[in-house]
Backbone as CSV, one residue per row, in Angstrom:
resi,resn,N_x,N_y,N_z,CA_x,CA_y,CA_z,C_x,C_y,C_z
1,MET,105.196,-17.308,-4.136,105.158,-16.006,-3.519,106.369,-15.805,-2.608
2,ALA,106.750,-16.847,-1.908,107.889,-16.696,-0.997,109.164,-16.370,-1.762
3,ARG,109.354,-17.019,-2.909,110.558,-16.741,-3.713,110.539,-15.309,-4.234
4,MET,109.369,-14.860,-4.674,109.262,-13.490,-5.165,109.542,-12.504,-4.025
5,SER,109.020,-12.796,-2.856,109.248,-11.939,-1.697,110.729,-11.903,-1.331
6,GLU,111.386,-13.047,-1.393,112.818,-13.082,-1.083,113.626,-12.301,-2.111
7,THR,113.218,-12.363,-3.375,113.896,-11.574,-4.413,113.741,-10.089,-4.128
8,LEU,112.524,-9.682,-3.759,112.297,-8.281,-3.397,113.151,-7.878,-2.194
9,ARG,113.285,-8.788,-1.243,114.092,-8.485,-0.058,115.530,-8.167,-0.455
10,PHE,116.113,-8.989,-1.324,117.488,-8.753,-1.772,117.612,-7.468,-2.571
11,GLU,116.633,-7.209,-3.449,116.720,-6.042,-4.317,116.455,-4.724,-3.577
12,LEU,115.590,-4.765,-2.579,115.203,-3.528,-1.899,116.028,-3.213,-0.648
13,GLU,116.748,-4.208,-0.140,117.534,-3.986,1.077,118.521,-2.823,0.942
14,PRO,119.230,-2.670,-0.181,120.150,-1.524,-0.296,119.438,-0.166,-0.247
15,LEU,118.132,-0.167,-0.490,117.363,1.073,-0.459,116.743,1.326,0.912
16,GLY,117.055,0.467,1.874,116.541,0.642,3.225,115.150,0.068,3.449
17,VAL,114.674,-0.736,2.502,113.347,-1.350,2.635,113.514,-2.754,3.207
18,ARG,112.816,-3.025,4.265,112.856,-4.350,4.889,111.641,-5.143,4.435
19,VAL,111.881,-6.309,3.865,110.806,-7.187,3.405,110.800,-8.430,4.283
20,VAL,109.645,-8.752,4.806,109.475,-9.942,5.636,108.422,-10.822,4.988
21,THR,108.733,-12.095,4.846,107.781,-13.060,4.318,107.262,-13.882,5.479
22,SER,105.980,-13.835,5.697,105.365,-14.594,6.782,104.700,-15.846,6.205
23,ILE,105.182,-16.989,6.638,104.562,-18.244,6.232,103.904,-18.814,7.483
24,CYS,102.596,-18.777,7.463,101.821,-19.173,8.640,101.231,-20.554,8.456
25,GLY,101.348,-21.344,9.492,100.649,-22.616,9.512,99.182,-22.371,9.829
26,SER,98.505,-23.397,10.198,97.072,-23.293,10.450,96.767,-22.360,11.611
27,ALA,95.810,-21.478,11.357,95.320,-20.568,12.388,93.826,-20.809,12.544
28,ASP,93.362,-20.757,13.772,91.948,-21.012,14.061,91.132,-19.772,13.700
29,THR,90.796,-19.652,12.433,90.050,-18.509,11.914,88.576,-18.874,11.749
30,PRO,87.724,-17.895,11.455,86.305,-18.188,11.239,86.040,-19.159,10.084
31,MET,87.038,-19.385,9.237,86.858,-20.339,8.145,86.438,-21.708,8.695
32,PHE,86.999,-22.084,9.853,86.647,-23.365,10.446,85.206,-23.384,10.955
33,ALA,84.671,-22.227,11.277,83.324,-22.145,11.824,82.269,-21.970,10.734
34,LYS,82.673,-22.187,9.499,81.746,-22.031,8.379,80.474,-22.834,8.653
35,PRO,79.322,-22.208,8.483,78.074,-22.932,8.769,77.834,-24.059,7.778
36,GLY,77.005,-24.957,8.166,76.623,-26.025,7.259,77.008,-27.409,7.745
37,GLY,77.928,-27.473,8.674,78.322,-28.773,9.200,79.036,-29.631,8.166
38,PRO,78.956,-30.943,8.354,79.649,-31.850,7.430,79.177,-31.632,5.990
39,MET,80.081,-31.897,5.065,79.751,-31.744,3.654,78.713,-32.773,3.232
40,ASN,77.852,-32.363,2.345,76.862,-33.263,1.778,77.001,-33.164,0.267
41,LEU,77.881,-33.978,-0.288,78.183,-33.910,-1.709,77.261,-34.835,-2.502
42,PRO,76.917,-34.444,-3.709,76.083,-35.314,-4.541,76.837,-36.595,-4.900
43,GLU,76.105,-37.662,-5.107,76.740,-38.948,-5.429,77.584,-38.882,-6.681
44,MET,77.293,-37.959,-7.578,78.062,-37.851,-8.815,79.414,-37.172,-8.604
45,SER,79.639,-36.572,-7.432,80.903,-35.898,-7.154,82.022,-36.929,-7.034
46,HIS,83.169,-36.586,-7.585,84.348,-37.464,-7.451,84.747,-37.607,-5.979
47,TYR,84.341,-36.657,-5.154,84.741,-36.623,-3.753,83.667,-37.157,-2.809
48,HIS,82.573,-37.681,-3.360,81.457,-38.153,-2.533,81.915,-39.182,-1.488
49,GLY,82.745,-40.102,-1.876,83.171,-41.169,-0.972,84.133,-40.747,0.123
50,VAL,84.646,-39.538,0.054,85.629,-39.099,1.046,85.112,-37.959,1.912
51,GLN,83.842,-37.616,1.781,83.328,-36.456,2.511,83.442,-36.625,4.024
52,ASP,83.246,-37.825,4.545,83.362,-38.030,5.995,84.804,-37.871,6.459
53,ALA,85.752,-38.424,5.688,87.172,-38.288,6.034,87.591,-36.821,5.962
54,ALA,87.086,-36.096,4.974,87.419,-34.675,4.836,86.881,-33.871,6.023
55,TRP,85.685,-34.197,6.466,85.099,-33.494,7.614,85.900,-33.785,8.877
56,LYS,86.260,-35.039,9.073,87.052,-35.413,10.250,88.400,-34.680,10.232
57,GLU,89.036,-34.634,9.079,90.313,-33.924,8.952,90.130,-32.447,9.279
58,ARG,89.059,-31.854,8.811,88.799,-30.427,9.083,88.660,-30.186,10.583
59,MET,87.933,-31.036,11.271,87.738,-30.866,12.713,89.033,-31.133,13.488
60,ASP,89.789,-32.168,13.084,91.076,-32.445,13.725,92.033,-31.269,13.511
61,HIS,92.025,-30.751,12.309,92.891,-29.629,11.960,92.553,-28.404,12.812
62,GLN,91.275,-28.154,13.000,90.863,-27.003,13.806,91.353,-27.144,15.241
63,ARG,91.270,-28.350,15.790,91.717,-28.556,17.174,93.215,-28.283,17.340
64,GLN,93.982,-28.475,16.273,95.427,-28.284,16.349,95.876,-26.891,15.902
65,ALA,94.970,-26.122,15.322,95.322,-24.805,14.787,95.715,-23.842,15.905
66,THR,96.602,-22.918,15.573,97.047,-21.894,16.511,95.980,-20.813,16.647
67,GLN,95.746,-20.366,17.871,94.795,-19.277,18.082,95.306,-18.024,17.362
68,VAL,94.400,-17.303,16.730,94.775,-16.144,15.913,95.538,-15.101,16.728
69,ASP,95.098,-14.827,17.954,95.790,-13.803,18.743,97.211,-14.230,19.097
70,VAL,97.422,-15.510,19.307,98.773,-16.026,19.592,99.648,-15.882,18.349
71,LEU,99.114,-16.286,17.206,99.855,-16.171,15.945,100.185,-14.712,15.648
72,ALA,99.207,-13.839,15.777,99.420,-12.414,15.515,100.492,-11.841,16.431
73,GLY,100.461,-12.219,17.698,101.465,-11.736,18.650,102.873,-12.132,18.247
74,LYS,103.040,-13.362,17.794,104.364,-13.827,17.360,104.834,-13.085,16.119
75,LEU,103.911,-12.875,15.181,104.275,-12.156,13.956,104.679,-10.718,14.261
76,VAL,103.878,-10.040,15.069,104.176,-8.649,15.419,105.518,-8.566,16.145
77,LYS,105.758,-9.478,17.068,107.021,-9.468,17.812,108.211,-9.621,16.860
78,ASP,108.098,-10.553,15.912,109.193,-10.760,14.955,109.401,-9.555,14.051
79,ILE,108.307,-9.017,13.543,108.425,-7.897,12.602,108.944,-6.649,13.304
80,LEU,108.367,-6.314,14.456,108.840,-5.137,15.188,110.233,-5.353,15.763
81,GLY,110.593,-6.621,15.961,111.925,-6.937,16.463,113.003,-6.854,15.400
82,GLY,112.616,-6.556,14.165,113.609,-6.363,13.112,113.921,-7.582,12.281
83,ASN,113.170,-8.678,12.459,113.456,-9.866,11.648,113.358,-9.544,10.166
84,ARG,114.171,-10.233,9.412,114.182,-10.097,7.957,113.994,-11.480,7.352
85,GLY,113.613,-11.510,6.101,113.486,-12.787,5.411,112.204,-13.497,5.783
86,VAL,112.285,-14.814,5.828,111.108,-15.646,6.038,110.942,-15.949,7.521
87,ILE,109.726,-15.765,8.033,109.409,-16.164,9.403,108.274,-17.183,9.339
88,TRP,108.371,-18.194,10.163,107.429,-19.311,10.171,106.744,-19.378,11.527
89,HIS,105.425,-19.348,11.544,104.670,-19.499,12.787,103.346,-20.200,12.500
90,GLY,102.771,-20.767,13.522,101.466,-21.411,13.402,101.598,-22.920,13.445
91,ALA,100.456,-23.566,13.608,100.439,-25.024,13.668,101.012,-25.604,12.384
92,PHE,101.812,-26.620,12.525,102.424,-27.369,11.426,103.546,-26.611,10.708
93,ALA,103.724,-25.324,10.972,104.749,-24.546,10.262,106.154,-25.105,10.462
94,PRO,106.555,-25.504,11.680,107.915,-26.043,11.829,108.147,-27.302,10.989
95,SER,107.175,-28.187,10.937,107.324,-29.415,10.135,107.437,-29.094,8.652
96,VAL,106.591,-28.200,8.185,106.618,-27.818,6.771,107.926,-27.095,6.448
97,HIS,108.385,-26.255,7.381,109.650,-25.537,7.177,110.793,-26.522,6.947
98,TRP,110.943,-27.484,7.834,112.043,-28.440,7.702,111.900,-29.325,6.476
99,ALA,110.703,-29.775,6.202,110.496,-30.627,5.024,110.781,-29.850,3.737
100,SER,110.414,-28.574,3.695,110.684,-27.776,2.495,112.179,-27.475,2.381
101,TRP,112.837,-27.230,3.511,114.269,-26.974,3.495,115.032,-28.190,2.967
102,LEU,114.566,-29.374,3.329,115.203,-30.605,2.873,114.723,-31.030,1.485
103,ASN,113.817,-30.234,0.902,113.244,-30.501,-0.415,112.537,-31.855,-0.461
104,LEU,111.782,-32.137,0.581,111.036,-33.385,0.674,109.575,-33.141,0.299
105,THR,109.350,-32.846,-0.973,107.999,-32.542,-1.431,107.041,-33.684,-1.130
106,TRP,107.495,-34.904,-1.313,106.630,-36.060,-1.051,106.197,-36.081,0.408
107,LEU,107.106,-35.690,1.323,106.769,-35.672,2.737,105.769,-34.549,3.037
108,LEU,105.967,-33.395,2.430,105.013,-32.298,2.597,103.624,-32.727,2.140
109,ASP,103.554,-33.340,0.959,102.258,-33.808,0.455,101.605,-34.773,1.431
110,ARG,102.395,-35.671,1.967,101.850,-36.666,2.900,101.391,-36.016,4.205
111,LEU,102.210,-35.101,4.750,101.847,-34.420,5.997,100.565,-33.613,5.838
112,ILE,100.445,-32.941,4.724,99.328,-32.033,4.524,98.052,-32.769,4.117
113,ASN,98.182,-33.835,3.355,97.003,-34.445,2.746,96.663,-35.862,3.201
114,SER,97.440,-36.443,4.075,97.265,-37.865,4.385,95.895,-38.232,4.936
115,ALA,95.294,-37.383,5.734,94.028,-37.749,6.387,92.799,-37.238,5.654
116,ARG,92.977,-36.667,4.498,91.845,-36.060,3.793,91.068,-37.024,2.917
117,GLY,91.527,-38.248,2.800,90.799,-39.230,2.018,91.054,-39.143,0.527
118,LEU,92.031,-38.361,0.104,92.256,-38.179,-1.326,92.677,-39.453,-2.035
119,SER,93.283,-40.372,-1.307,93.679,-41.637,-1.943,92.465,-42.477,-2.326
120,GLN,91.291,-42.126,-1.796,90.076,-42.874,-2.094,89.206,-42.220,-3.167
121,VAL,89.638,-41.056,-3.684,88.871,-40.372,-4.714,88.889,-41.208,-5.974
122,LYS,87.731,-41.390,-6.544,87.614,-42.216,-7.753,86.938,-41.422,-8.857
123,LEU,87.408,-41.635,-10.074,86.819,-41.002,-11.235,85.458,-41.631,-11.492
124,LYS,84.438,-40.816,-11.576,83.072,-41.306,-11.839,82.896,-41.509,-13.329
125,GLN,82.299,-42.611,-13.693,81.985,-42.885,-15.089,80.693,-42.187,-15.460
126,SER,80.696,-41.495,-16.607,79.476,-40.811,-16.999,78.686,-41.584,-18.026
């Protein structure tokens, strides 16, 4: 989506259209407050063994997420201030920005997924 947005920015700029791509890191939205508490996956799930690690990661992630009003304020300030192109805000956005700029996909994968327990996911035999 970001590449498509950047293409639109180049194509529409001569027509006076300003395109801004907002790439937001984690924001403390109601998604984190989803009812139900920790996951309770069936034993047959490939992810059964990692449900506790996934829950811990979700709670840690929420504690580090940017408050929505703070994120919104930064976005509005940038957009009304005339910024063009890609703007990065929110928790983890600076790290992801630099890792993507350096084309370190392996580092992005590690930063984003390291604590989720995915390395422990096992294929269940049927």
